[in-house]
Short mmCIF file of C-alpha atoms in Angstrom, two decimals:
data_model
loop_
_atom_site.label_atom_id
_atom_site.label_comp_id
_atom_site.label_asym_id
_atom_site.label_seq_id
_atom_site.Cartn_x
_atom_site.Cartn_y
_atom_site.Cartn_z
CA MET A 1 15.01 55.74 -32.65
CA LYS A 2 12.05 56.87 -30.62
CA ARG A 3 11.52 56.00 -27.04
CA VAL A 4 8.08 54.40 -26.70
CA THR A 5 6.12 53.85 -23.52
CA LEU A 6 2.96 51.81 -23.71
CA GLU A 7 0.10 50.79 -21.50
CA LEU A 8 -2.10 48.31 -23.27
CA GLY A 9 -4.59 46.81 -20.91
CA GLY A 10 -5.00 43.59 -19.04
CA LYS A 11 -7.00 40.61 -17.92
CA SER A 12 -6.08 40.84 -14.29
CA PRO A 13 -6.52 37.85 -11.96
CA ASN A 14 -8.18 38.16 -8.53
CA LEU A 15 -7.17 35.22 -6.30
CA VAL A 16 -9.79 34.42 -3.65
CA PHE A 17 -8.52 32.13 -0.90
CA ALA A 18 -10.91 30.46 1.52
CA ASP A 19 -9.17 32.18 4.47
CA CYS A 20 -10.32 35.69 3.47
CA LYS A 21 -13.38 37.50 4.79
CA LEU A 22 -15.43 35.86 2.06
CA GLU A 23 -18.61 37.92 2.08
CA GLU A 24 -16.87 41.28 2.23
CA ARG A 25 -14.06 40.50 -0.23
CA VAL A 26 -16.28 38.84 -2.88
CA LEU A 27 -18.88 41.68 -2.80
CA ALA A 28 -16.06 44.24 -3.19
CA SER A 29 -14.32 42.19 -5.90
CA VAL A 30 -17.43 42.03 -8.06
CA ALA A 31 -18.08 45.76 -7.58
CA GLU A 32 -14.48 46.59 -8.53
CA CYS A 33 -14.73 44.58 -11.76
CA MET A 34 -17.91 46.46 -12.72
CA TYR A 35 -16.57 49.91 -11.67
CA ASN A 36 -16.44 52.44 -14.54
CA THR A 37 -18.73 49.97 -16.34
CA GLY A 38 -15.80 47.58 -16.57
CA GLN A 39 -13.84 50.01 -18.70
CA SER A 40 -10.59 50.04 -16.73
CA CYS A 41 -7.41 48.41 -17.99
CA ASP A 42 -6.44 47.11 -14.51
CA ALA A 43 -9.91 45.84 -13.54
CA PRO A 44 -9.99 42.44 -11.72
CA THR A 45 -11.79 40.54 -14.45
CA ARG A 46 -10.73 36.97 -13.72
CA LEU A 47 -11.94 35.83 -10.30
CA LEU A 48 -9.93 32.71 -9.35
CA VAL A 49 -11.62 30.89 -6.46
CA GLU A 50 -10.30 28.18 -4.13
CA LYS A 51 -12.45 25.07 -4.61
CA SER A 52 -13.29 24.67 -0.93
CA CYS A 53 -15.26 27.91 -0.98
CA TYR A 54 -16.29 27.94 -4.64
CA ASP A 55 -20.02 27.24 -4.16
CA GLU A 56 -20.33 29.89 -1.46
CA VAL A 57 -18.48 32.45 -3.59
CA LEU A 58 -20.90 31.87 -6.51
CA LYS A 59 -23.83 32.66 -4.24
CA ILE A 60 -22.24 35.87 -2.98
CA ALA A 61 -21.11 36.91 -6.47
CA LYS A 62 -24.57 36.42 -7.94
CA ARG A 63 -26.08 38.54 -5.18
CA ALA A 64 -23.39 41.17 -5.79
CA ALA A 65 -24.06 41.35 -9.52
CA ASP A 66 -27.83 41.48 -9.07
CA SER A 67 -27.47 44.34 -6.63
CA ILE A 68 -25.29 46.54 -8.87
CA ALA A 69 -27.43 49.42 -10.04
CA VAL A 70 -27.26 50.73 -13.63
CA GLY A 71 -28.32 54.33 -14.00
CA ASP A 72 -28.26 57.73 -15.62
CA PRO A 73 -24.83 59.46 -15.38
CA GLU A 74 -26.64 62.68 -14.45
CA ASP A 75 -27.87 61.14 -11.19
CA GLU A 76 -25.70 61.21 -8.07
CA GLY A 77 -24.83 57.83 -6.64
CA PRO A 78 -22.67 54.72 -6.93
CA HIS A 79 -24.47 53.20 -9.93
CA ILE A 80 -22.67 52.36 -13.14
CA GLY A 81 -23.39 54.16 -16.40
CA PRO A 82 -23.54 53.12 -20.05
CA LEU A 83 -20.56 51.93 -22.08
CA PHE A 84 -18.80 54.80 -23.87
CA ASP A 85 -20.12 54.11 -27.38
CA LYS A 86 -22.09 51.72 -29.60
CA ILE A 87 -18.75 50.27 -30.72
CA GLN A 88 -18.14 49.06 -27.18
CA PHE A 89 -21.73 47.90 -26.65
CA ASP A 90 -21.41 45.68 -29.73
CA ARG A 91 -18.02 44.34 -28.61
CA VAL A 92 -19.30 43.47 -25.13
CA GLN A 93 -22.48 41.81 -26.48
CA GLU A 94 -20.34 39.77 -28.84
CA MET A 95 -18.14 38.58 -25.95
CA ILE A 96 -21.13 37.64 -23.81
CA LYS A 97 -22.38 35.60 -26.75
CA VAL A 98 -18.95 33.99 -27.08
CA GLY A 99 -19.04 33.06 -23.38
CA ILE A 100 -22.40 31.38 -23.76
CA GLU A 101 -21.25 29.49 -26.90
CA GLU A 102 -18.03 28.41 -25.18
CA GLY A 103 -20.15 26.66 -22.56
CA ALA A 104 -19.48 28.84 -19.54
CA ASN A 105 -22.33 29.06 -17.04
CA LEU A 106 -24.17 32.40 -17.13
CA LEU A 107 -24.48 33.17 -13.42
CA ALA A 108 -25.83 36.77 -13.70
CA GLY A 109 -26.72 39.32 -16.38
CA GLY A 110 -26.43 38.26 -19.99
CA LEU A 111 -27.27 39.59 -23.44
CA GLY A 112 -29.32 42.72 -24.09
CA LYS A 113 -29.93 45.96 -22.28
CA PRO A 114 -31.14 46.13 -18.67
CA GLU A 115 -34.89 46.47 -18.29
CA GLY A 116 -36.09 50.05 -18.80
CA TYR A 117 -33.00 51.18 -20.75
CA ASP A 118 -33.90 51.12 -24.41
CA VAL A 119 -31.92 54.31 -25.08
CA GLY A 120 -28.24 54.52 -24.22
CA TRP A 121 -25.42 51.94 -24.39
CA TYR A 122 -26.27 50.23 -21.13
CA VAL A 123 -25.40 46.60 -20.44
CA LYS A 124 -26.22 44.13 -17.71
CA PRO A 125 -23.51 43.44 -15.13
CA THR A 126 -22.67 39.88 -16.16
CA ILE A 127 -20.88 36.96 -14.49
CA PHE A 128 -19.79 33.67 -15.99
CA SER A 129 -18.90 30.76 -13.67
CA ASP A 130 -17.25 27.41 -14.39
CA VAL A 131 -14.99 29.21 -16.81
CA LYS A 132 -11.83 27.57 -18.11
CA ASN A 133 -8.76 29.75 -18.46
CA ASP A 134 -8.36 28.78 -22.12
CA MET A 135 -11.79 30.18 -23.09
CA ARG A 136 -11.80 33.43 -25.05
CA ILE A 137 -13.72 35.17 -22.26
CA ALA A 138 -10.85 34.36 -19.90
CA ARG A 139 -8.09 35.39 -22.28
CA GLU A 140 -9.36 38.51 -24.04
CA GLU A 141 -9.92 41.89 -22.50
CA ILE A 142 -13.70 42.50 -22.75
CA PHE A 143 -13.70 46.07 -21.40
CA GLY A 144 -17.25 45.89 -20.04
CA PRO A 145 -18.93 44.78 -16.81
CA VAL A 146 -18.23 41.12 -17.37
CA LEU A 147 -16.58 38.90 -14.77
CA VAL A 148 -15.36 35.33 -15.29
CA ILE A 149 -15.03 32.93 -12.32
CA ILE A 150 -12.53 30.07 -12.48
CA PRO A 151 -12.00 27.50 -9.72
CA PHE A 152 -8.51 26.47 -8.48
CA GLU A 153 -7.19 23.58 -6.35
CA ASP A 154 -4.43 25.20 -4.30
CA GLU A 155 -1.98 28.09 -4.19
CA VAL A 156 0.33 26.62 -6.84
CA ASP A 157 -2.58 26.06 -9.19
CA ALA A 158 -3.91 29.55 -8.55
CA ILE A 159 -0.58 31.20 -9.42
CA SER A 160 -0.25 29.11 -12.55
CA ILE A 161 -3.73 30.12 -13.80
CA ALA A 162 -3.12 33.77 -12.81
CA ASN A 163 0.10 34.01 -14.80
CA ASP A 164 -1.29 32.11 -17.79
CA SER A 165 -2.21 35.37 -19.64
CA LEU A 166 -0.68 37.51 -22.29
CA TYR A 167 -1.20 40.46 -19.98
CA GLY A 168 0.40 41.48 -16.67
CA LEU A 169 -0.98 44.82 -15.55
CA ALA A 170 -2.44 44.08 -12.11
CA GLY A 171 -3.14 41.19 -9.73
CA TYR A 172 -5.48 40.99 -6.74
CA ILE A 173 -5.25 38.74 -3.70
CA GLN A 174 -7.95 38.14 -1.10
CA THR A 175 -6.57 36.31 1.94
CA GLY A 176 -6.48 36.54 5.73
CA ASP A 177 -2.89 35.32 5.80
CA PRO A 178 -0.25 38.13 5.36
CA GLU A 179 2.52 35.63 4.68
CA ARG A 180 0.50 34.02 1.93
CA ALA A 181 -0.27 37.48 0.51
CA GLU A 182 3.39 38.37 0.15
CA ARG A 183 4.39 34.90 -1.04
CA VAL A 184 1.73 34.86 -3.78
CA ALA A 185 2.41 38.55 -4.71
CA SER A 186 6.06 37.70 -5.33
CA LYS A 187 5.03 35.06 -7.86
CA LEU A 188 2.49 37.04 -9.85
CA ARG A 189 3.85 38.51 -13.07
CA ALA A 190 2.10 41.88 -12.94
CA GLY A 191 2.92 45.53 -12.27
CA ALA A 192 0.58 46.16 -9.29
CA ILE A 193 -0.64 43.66 -6.71
CA HIS A 194 -3.68 44.70 -4.64
CA ILE A 195 -4.19 42.86 -1.33
CA ASN A 196 -7.66 42.70 0.23
CA GLY A 197 -8.98 45.59 -1.87
CA SER A 198 -6.25 48.15 -1.28
CA GLY A 199 -6.00 50.74 -4.09
CA ILE A 200 -3.02 52.46 -5.72
CA GLU A 201 -2.02 55.86 -4.39
CA TYR A 202 -1.25 58.86 -6.61
CA GLY A 203 2.48 58.99 -7.33
CA THR A 204 3.04 55.24 -7.25
CA PRO A 205 4.49 53.99 -10.56
CA PHE A 206 1.73 52.47 -12.71
CA GLY A 207 2.42 50.06 -15.57
CA GLY A 208 2.54 46.46 -16.59
CA TYR A 209 4.51 43.32 -17.38
CA LYS A 210 4.29 41.38 -20.61
CA GLN A 211 1.77 42.59 -23.25
CA SER A 212 0.40 45.17 -20.81
CA GLY A 213 3.21 47.39 -21.93
CA ASN A 214 6.35 49.08 -20.69
CA GLY A 215 7.36 52.19 -18.83
CA ARG A 216 5.75 53.46 -15.62
CA GLU A 217 3.47 56.45 -15.20
CA GLY A 218 3.09 58.71 -12.17
CA GLY A 219 5.47 60.18 -9.59
CA THR A 220 9.27 60.08 -9.92
CA MET A 221 9.44 57.17 -12.38
CA GLY A 222 6.76 58.94 -14.46
CA LEU A 223 9.09 61.93 -14.75
CA GLU A 224 12.17 59.89 -15.52
CA ASP A 225 10.49 58.30 -18.57
CA TYR A 226 10.58 61.79 -20.16
CA GLN A 227 14.26 62.38 -19.50
CA GLU A 228 17.50 61.55 -21.21
CA VAL A 229 20.61 60.93 -19.14
CA LYS A 230 23.83 62.70 -20.06
CA THR A 231 27.14 62.22 -18.30
CA LEU A 232 29.90 64.84 -18.13
CA HIS A 233 33.52 63.86 -17.80
CA GLY A 234 36.53 66.05 -16.98
CA LEU A 235 34.56 69.00 -15.60
CA PHE A 236 36.85 69.03 -12.60
CA SER A 237 40.56 68.43 -12.57
CA LYS A 238 41.39 65.15 -10.95
CA ALA A 239 45.03 66.17 -10.36
CA MET B 1 -19.18 74.27 -29.30
CA GLU B 2 -16.61 76.40 -31.07
CA ARG B 3 -13.63 74.29 -29.94
CA PHE B 4 -15.00 71.24 -31.78
CA ASN B 5 -13.73 72.82 -35.01
CA GLN B 6 -10.37 73.94 -33.64
CA PHE B 7 -6.99 72.59 -32.55
CA TYR B 8 -4.75 74.24 -29.97
CA ILE B 9 -1.42 74.87 -31.66
CA ASP B 10 1.38 77.27 -30.78
CA GLY B 11 -0.61 78.95 -28.03
CA GLU B 12 -3.85 79.58 -29.94
CA TRP B 13 -6.98 77.86 -31.16
CA VAL B 14 -6.68 77.41 -34.92
CA ALA B 15 -8.69 75.94 -37.80
CA PRO B 16 -7.50 72.48 -38.91
CA ALA B 17 -6.06 71.88 -42.41
CA SER B 18 -8.08 68.67 -42.65
CA LYS B 19 -11.75 68.66 -43.59
CA LEU B 20 -12.53 65.35 -41.86
CA ASN B 21 -14.99 65.24 -38.99
CA MET B 22 -17.09 62.86 -36.92
CA PRO B 23 -20.17 63.14 -34.68
CA ILE B 24 -19.67 63.09 -30.89
CA ILE B 25 -22.49 61.22 -29.17
CA ASN B 26 -23.58 61.19 -25.53
CA PRO B 27 -23.70 57.41 -24.77
CA ALA B 28 -26.50 57.78 -22.20
CA THR B 29 -28.88 59.53 -24.57
CA GLU B 30 -27.45 58.61 -28.02
CA ARG B 31 -27.87 62.27 -28.88
CA ARG B 32 -25.25 64.19 -30.86
CA ILE B 33 -23.25 66.65 -28.74
CA GLY B 34 -21.36 68.13 -31.66
CA THR B 35 -19.26 67.43 -34.73
CA LEU B 36 -15.52 67.08 -34.10
CA ALA B 37 -12.89 68.14 -36.61
CA LEU B 38 -10.35 65.34 -37.24
CA GLY B 39 -6.84 66.23 -38.29
CA ASN B 40 -4.46 64.90 -40.90
CA ARG B 41 -0.68 64.74 -41.49
CA GLU B 42 -0.51 68.46 -42.25
CA ASP B 43 -2.07 69.28 -38.88
CA VAL B 44 0.40 66.96 -37.16
CA ASP B 45 3.31 68.66 -38.94
CA ARG B 46 2.09 72.05 -37.83
CA ALA B 47 1.69 70.98 -34.18
CA VAL B 48 5.07 69.22 -34.12
CA ALA B 49 6.78 72.26 -35.67
CA ALA B 50 5.36 74.46 -32.89
CA ALA B 51 6.52 71.98 -30.23
CA LYS B 52 9.95 71.73 -31.78
CA ALA B 53 10.37 75.50 -31.94
CA ALA B 54 9.27 75.87 -28.30
CA PHE B 55 11.62 73.14 -27.11
CA SER B 56 14.79 75.18 -27.71
CA SER B 57 13.95 77.66 -24.95
CA TYR B 58 11.51 75.69 -22.72
CA SER B 59 13.98 72.79 -22.39
CA ARG B 60 16.34 75.22 -20.68
CA SER B 61 13.78 76.62 -18.28
CA SER B 62 14.68 76.38 -14.61
CA LYS B 63 13.16 73.77 -12.35
CA ALA B 64 11.77 76.58 -10.20
CA MET B 65 9.87 77.96 -13.19
CA ARG B 66 8.50 74.52 -14.08
CA VAL B 67 7.37 73.95 -10.47
CA ASP B 68 5.67 77.39 -10.46
CA LEU B 69 3.83 76.55 -13.69
CA LEU B 70 2.60 73.26 -12.22
CA HIS B 71 1.20 75.18 -9.24
CA GLU B 72 -0.60 77.42 -11.76
CA VAL B 73 -2.03 74.30 -13.41
CA LYS B 74 -3.27 73.15 -10.02
CA ASP B 75 -4.99 76.44 -9.37
CA LYS B 76 -6.67 76.48 -12.78
CA THR B 77 -7.63 72.80 -12.53
CA LYS B 78 -9.41 73.43 -9.27
CA ARG B 79 -11.37 76.24 -10.91
CA ARG B 80 -12.39 74.03 -13.85
CA PHE B 81 -12.98 70.89 -11.74
CA GLU B 82 -16.74 70.74 -12.29
CA ASP B 83 -16.35 71.47 -16.04
CA LEU B 84 -13.99 68.46 -16.38
CA ALA B 85 -16.37 66.23 -14.42
CA GLN B 86 -19.39 67.22 -16.49
CA ALA B 87 -17.42 66.83 -19.73
CA MET B 88 -16.60 63.19 -18.95
CA ARG B 89 -20.17 62.54 -17.88
CA VAL B 90 -21.38 63.72 -21.28
CA GLU B 91 -18.66 62.34 -23.53
CA MET B 92 -18.19 58.86 -22.03
CA GLY B 93 -21.14 58.44 -19.71
CA ALA B 94 -19.19 58.50 -16.43
CA PRO B 95 -21.74 58.73 -13.57
CA ILE B 96 -21.29 62.19 -12.12
CA THR B 97 -20.36 61.12 -8.59
CA MET B 98 -17.46 58.94 -9.77
CA SER B 99 -16.66 61.43 -12.53
CA ARG B 100 -15.92 63.97 -9.78
CA ASN B 101 -14.51 61.69 -7.05
CA ALA B 102 -12.32 59.50 -9.28
CA GLN B 103 -12.02 60.66 -12.89
CA THR B 104 -11.50 64.35 -12.13
CA ASP B 105 -9.87 63.87 -8.73
CA ALA B 106 -6.97 62.26 -10.61
CA ALA B 107 -6.17 65.62 -12.20
CA ILE B 108 -5.30 67.05 -8.80
CA GLY B 109 -3.93 63.85 -7.18
CA HIS B 110 -1.41 63.05 -9.93
CA LEU B 111 -0.46 66.71 -10.24
CA GLU B 112 0.41 67.02 -6.54
CA SER B 113 2.58 63.92 -6.67
CA PHE B 114 4.37 65.20 -9.79
CA ILE B 115 5.08 68.51 -8.06
CA ASP B 116 6.55 66.61 -5.06
CA ALA B 117 8.57 64.36 -7.34
CA LEU B 118 9.90 67.24 -9.43
CA GLU B 119 10.96 69.22 -6.34
CA LYS B 120 12.96 66.20 -5.12
CA LEU B 121 14.33 65.16 -8.50
CA GLN B 122 18.06 65.84 -8.84
CA GLU B 123 18.66 67.00 -12.38
CA ARG B 124 22.42 67.22 -11.81
CA VAL B 125 24.25 64.63 -9.72
CA THR B 126 27.96 64.14 -9.07
CA LEU B 127 28.56 60.39 -9.09
CA ASP B 128 30.82 58.69 -6.53
CA ASN B 129 33.49 58.32 -9.19
CA GLY B 130 33.61 62.09 -9.84
CA ASP B 131 31.71 62.09 -13.15
CA VAL B 132 28.62 64.26 -13.45
CA MET B 133 25.22 63.00 -14.55
CA VAL B 134 22.53 65.36 -15.76
CA ARG B 135 18.94 64.56 -16.61
CA GLU B 136 17.62 66.45 -19.62
CA PRO B 137 14.19 66.59 -21.26
CA ILE B 138 14.06 64.03 -24.10
CA GLY B 139 12.47 66.41 -26.63
CA VAL B 140 9.13 66.68 -28.40
CA CYS B 141 6.74 64.05 -27.06
CA GLY B 142 3.72 62.57 -28.86
CA LEU B 143 1.03 61.65 -26.35
CA ILE B 144 -1.90 59.43 -27.25
CA THR B 145 -4.58 58.89 -24.60
CA PRO B 146 -7.70 56.68 -24.33
CA TRP B 147 -11.41 57.37 -23.64
CA ASN B 148 -11.89 55.26 -20.48
CA TRP B 149 -10.03 57.48 -18.02
CA PRO B 150 -9.67 60.55 -20.21
CA VAL B 151 -8.31 63.17 -17.80
CA ASN B 152 -6.37 60.68 -15.70
CA GLN B 153 -4.41 59.60 -18.74
CA ILE B 154 -3.92 63.09 -20.04
CA VAL B 155 -2.36 64.29 -16.77
CA LEU B 156 -0.19 61.16 -16.50
CA LYS B 157 1.41 62.06 -19.82
CA VAL B 158 1.16 65.84 -20.28
CA LEU B 159 2.28 66.79 -16.78
CA PRO B 160 5.56 64.79 -16.66
CA ALA B 161 6.37 66.06 -20.16
CA LEU B 162 5.88 69.68 -19.09
CA ALA B 163 7.48 69.06 -15.65
CA THR B 164 10.75 67.84 -17.16
CA GLY B 165 11.06 70.58 -19.82
CA CYS B 166 9.73 68.59 -22.77
CA THR B 167 7.19 69.99 -25.24
CA CYS B 168 4.34 67.89 -26.52
CA VAL B 169 1.53 67.17 -28.94
CA LEU B 170 -1.50 65.51 -27.33
CA LYS B 171 -3.94 63.42 -29.33
CA PRO B 172 -6.73 62.38 -26.97
CA SER B 173 -9.26 59.76 -27.94
CA GLU B 174 -11.53 61.28 -30.60
CA HIS B 175 -14.47 59.85 -28.61
CA THR B 176 -13.71 62.00 -25.54
CA PRO B 177 -12.51 65.33 -26.85
CA ILE B 178 -14.30 67.74 -24.53
CA SER B 179 -12.35 67.07 -21.36
CA ALA B 180 -9.16 67.38 -23.41
CA MET B 181 -10.25 70.78 -24.77
CA ILE B 182 -10.90 72.01 -21.24
CA TYR B 183 -7.52 70.71 -20.18
CA ALA B 184 -5.90 72.63 -23.06
CA GLU B 185 -7.63 75.76 -21.73
CA ILE B 186 -6.24 75.03 -18.28
CA ILE B 187 -2.72 74.72 -19.68
CA HIS B 188 -3.18 77.96 -21.63
CA GLU B 189 -4.48 79.84 -18.58
CA ALA B 190 -1.58 78.51 -16.50
CA GLY B 191 0.74 80.57 -18.73
CA TYR B 192 2.91 78.09 -20.55
CA PRO B 193 4.90 79.57 -23.45
CA ALA B 194 3.30 79.09 -26.88
CA GLY B 195 4.06 75.75 -28.47
CA VAL B 196 4.99 73.93 -25.27
CA PHE B 197 1.63 72.13 -25.31
CA ASN B 198 -0.39 71.39 -28.44
CA LEU B 199 -3.69 69.56 -28.88
CA ILE B 200 -4.96 67.94 -32.07
CA ASN B 201 -7.85 65.57 -32.57
CA GLY B 202 -7.97 62.76 -35.04
CA GLU B 203 -8.07 59.07 -35.73
CA GLY B 204 -5.30 56.64 -34.91
CA PRO B 205 -4.54 55.38 -38.41
CA ILE B 206 -4.18 58.97 -39.64
CA VAL B 207 -3.04 61.31 -36.82
CA GLY B 208 -1.62 58.63 -34.49
CA ALA B 209 0.31 57.11 -37.35
CA ALA B 210 1.62 60.49 -38.52
CA MET B 211 2.83 61.20 -34.98
CA SER B 212 4.51 57.82 -34.52
CA GLN B 213 6.33 58.27 -37.86
CA HIS B 214 7.33 61.87 -37.30
CA ARG B 215 11.06 62.51 -37.35
CA ASP B 216 10.85 65.43 -34.94
CA ILE B 217 9.06 63.49 -32.20
CA GLN B 218 11.59 61.88 -29.86
CA MET B 219 9.18 59.93 -27.65
CA MET B 220 5.73 58.42 -27.98
CA SER B 221 3.63 57.57 -24.96
CA PHE B 222 0.54 55.55 -25.78
CA THR B 223 -2.22 54.11 -23.66
CA GLY B 224 -4.78 52.05 -25.49
CA SER B 225 -5.59 48.66 -26.86
CA VAL B 226 -3.35 45.99 -28.29
CA ARG B 227 -6.46 44.58 -29.98
CA GLY B 228 -6.52 44.06 -33.67
CA GLY B 229 -3.32 42.60 -34.89
CA ASP B 230 -3.91 44.28 -38.24
CA SER B 231 -0.42 44.44 -39.61
CA GLY B 232 -1.57 46.92 -42.19
CA HIS B 233 -1.58 49.52 -39.47
CA THR B 234 1.84 48.63 -38.08
CA ARG B 235 3.84 51.80 -38.03
CA ARG B 236 7.45 52.53 -38.08
CA CYS B 237 8.41 55.12 -35.58
CA SER B 238 11.11 57.26 -37.13
CA ASN B 239 13.69 57.51 -39.86
CA GLY B 240 12.69 54.17 -41.32
CA GLU B 241 13.57 52.30 -38.15
CA ALA B 242 11.20 50.15 -36.17
CA CYS B 243 9.94 51.46 -32.86
CA ASP B 244 12.01 50.83 -29.78
CA ILE B 245 9.19 49.03 -28.08
CA ARG B 246 11.02 47.70 -25.11
CA ALA B 247 8.73 44.81 -24.27
CA GLY B 248 9.07 43.58 -27.81
CA TRP B 249 5.44 44.00 -28.78
CA GLN B 250 4.31 45.86 -31.86
CA ILE B 251 1.63 48.49 -31.83
CA THR B 252 -0.37 46.66 -34.43
CA LYS B 253 -3.38 48.90 -34.56
CA PHE B 254 -4.16 52.26 -33.13
CA SER B 255 -7.70 51.43 -32.05
CA PHE B 256 -7.60 53.75 -29.16
CA ARG B 257 -9.38 53.32 -25.88
#
């Protein structure tokens, strides 16, 4: 029997509570979803937003998406590049089409290449709002710069939507209340919970719950996954 | 590039048995960078045989030697830093600033934390009840890595294997082979014994499947997609038994990311 460790992706929730620094946290959240052109397994791809600040968040998110630059990988700077291959370009275009057909509101971006990029597998940073968590664009990993925004009523509702996923790789919480941060973190079924934009350090075990896989990579736990344990008995006389 | 037609097996760059190949395209320009040789079951057998032969002595190497080798890897990685960054820019379109500051930085960051962890790791412990517990390398490891964080995922699998005294066969994503070839050169220059690390390229349903079914591989570490659900690609891991996939999910399709 082989030992098997797996890391299989995610659809990680990002819970935005009205008590966070809204402008700063929403701008950063959109940027983080689009980072690496959305091709990260632990990207915060489901933005769950408290209803009391939902309209304001949509305005900030649209501004954020419109300001994300797409550009040539050869150029220095914080822009995002193309997707890795035509295969991925086609997959992402298909999922944007699915989102439109499912009735989500296209807040930014959309189908096709950004203006001026006929060559290369570039896509538009895209945001859907008024998304329902049972839509395909909220359930399937798109692996491109596509964010879905889903409103929630209160903390209990937010946790319920966050955990309603096959995946459990990461979770993100934006709040000004440290007690809420820890309380919500304890209820999210995911391997890494990022509070107010904090990243993971090298050496911290990385891995997921549920369909995101098993095993942990990095640091001490990352070493232990490659070891067998053997016990020795009777090496020393007990007399 | 010469390495496009070669695998790194048993300490040297060799010609594959397979005649399969595929074009490697720069996603920013859609221009062909080269044509990559893709392996088959015979190539997997050859790489696993080298890893198996190397395991008998490397598994008994001292922790001090393994720590020293990791320091050599760090030294060589620093020298090849820009090569790794440019490789990922070309093969996956990573913008050069983040390719350096994040994608390639991971090669050093994870390595340093593995060195710290290995130095502190107790490989032999006397338990409170008087019994002794030892931690031993599990064996030959099959490592399958994706295209989205190519070097990050390679170091997260190759380094702990080598740190603990395992030997390995790496199959990186066939879409991002250049950074993996450079990493193989880094491992070679660091001075690992022949066969400890082996690199083959290929497609999941052929090379990935042959690895997951191989009787001489004791562990598979896979990062990729659970997409597909094509049961035709479901693989049994060894000796006719189903994989010990602890979360209970099947690898239904090796459509690697």
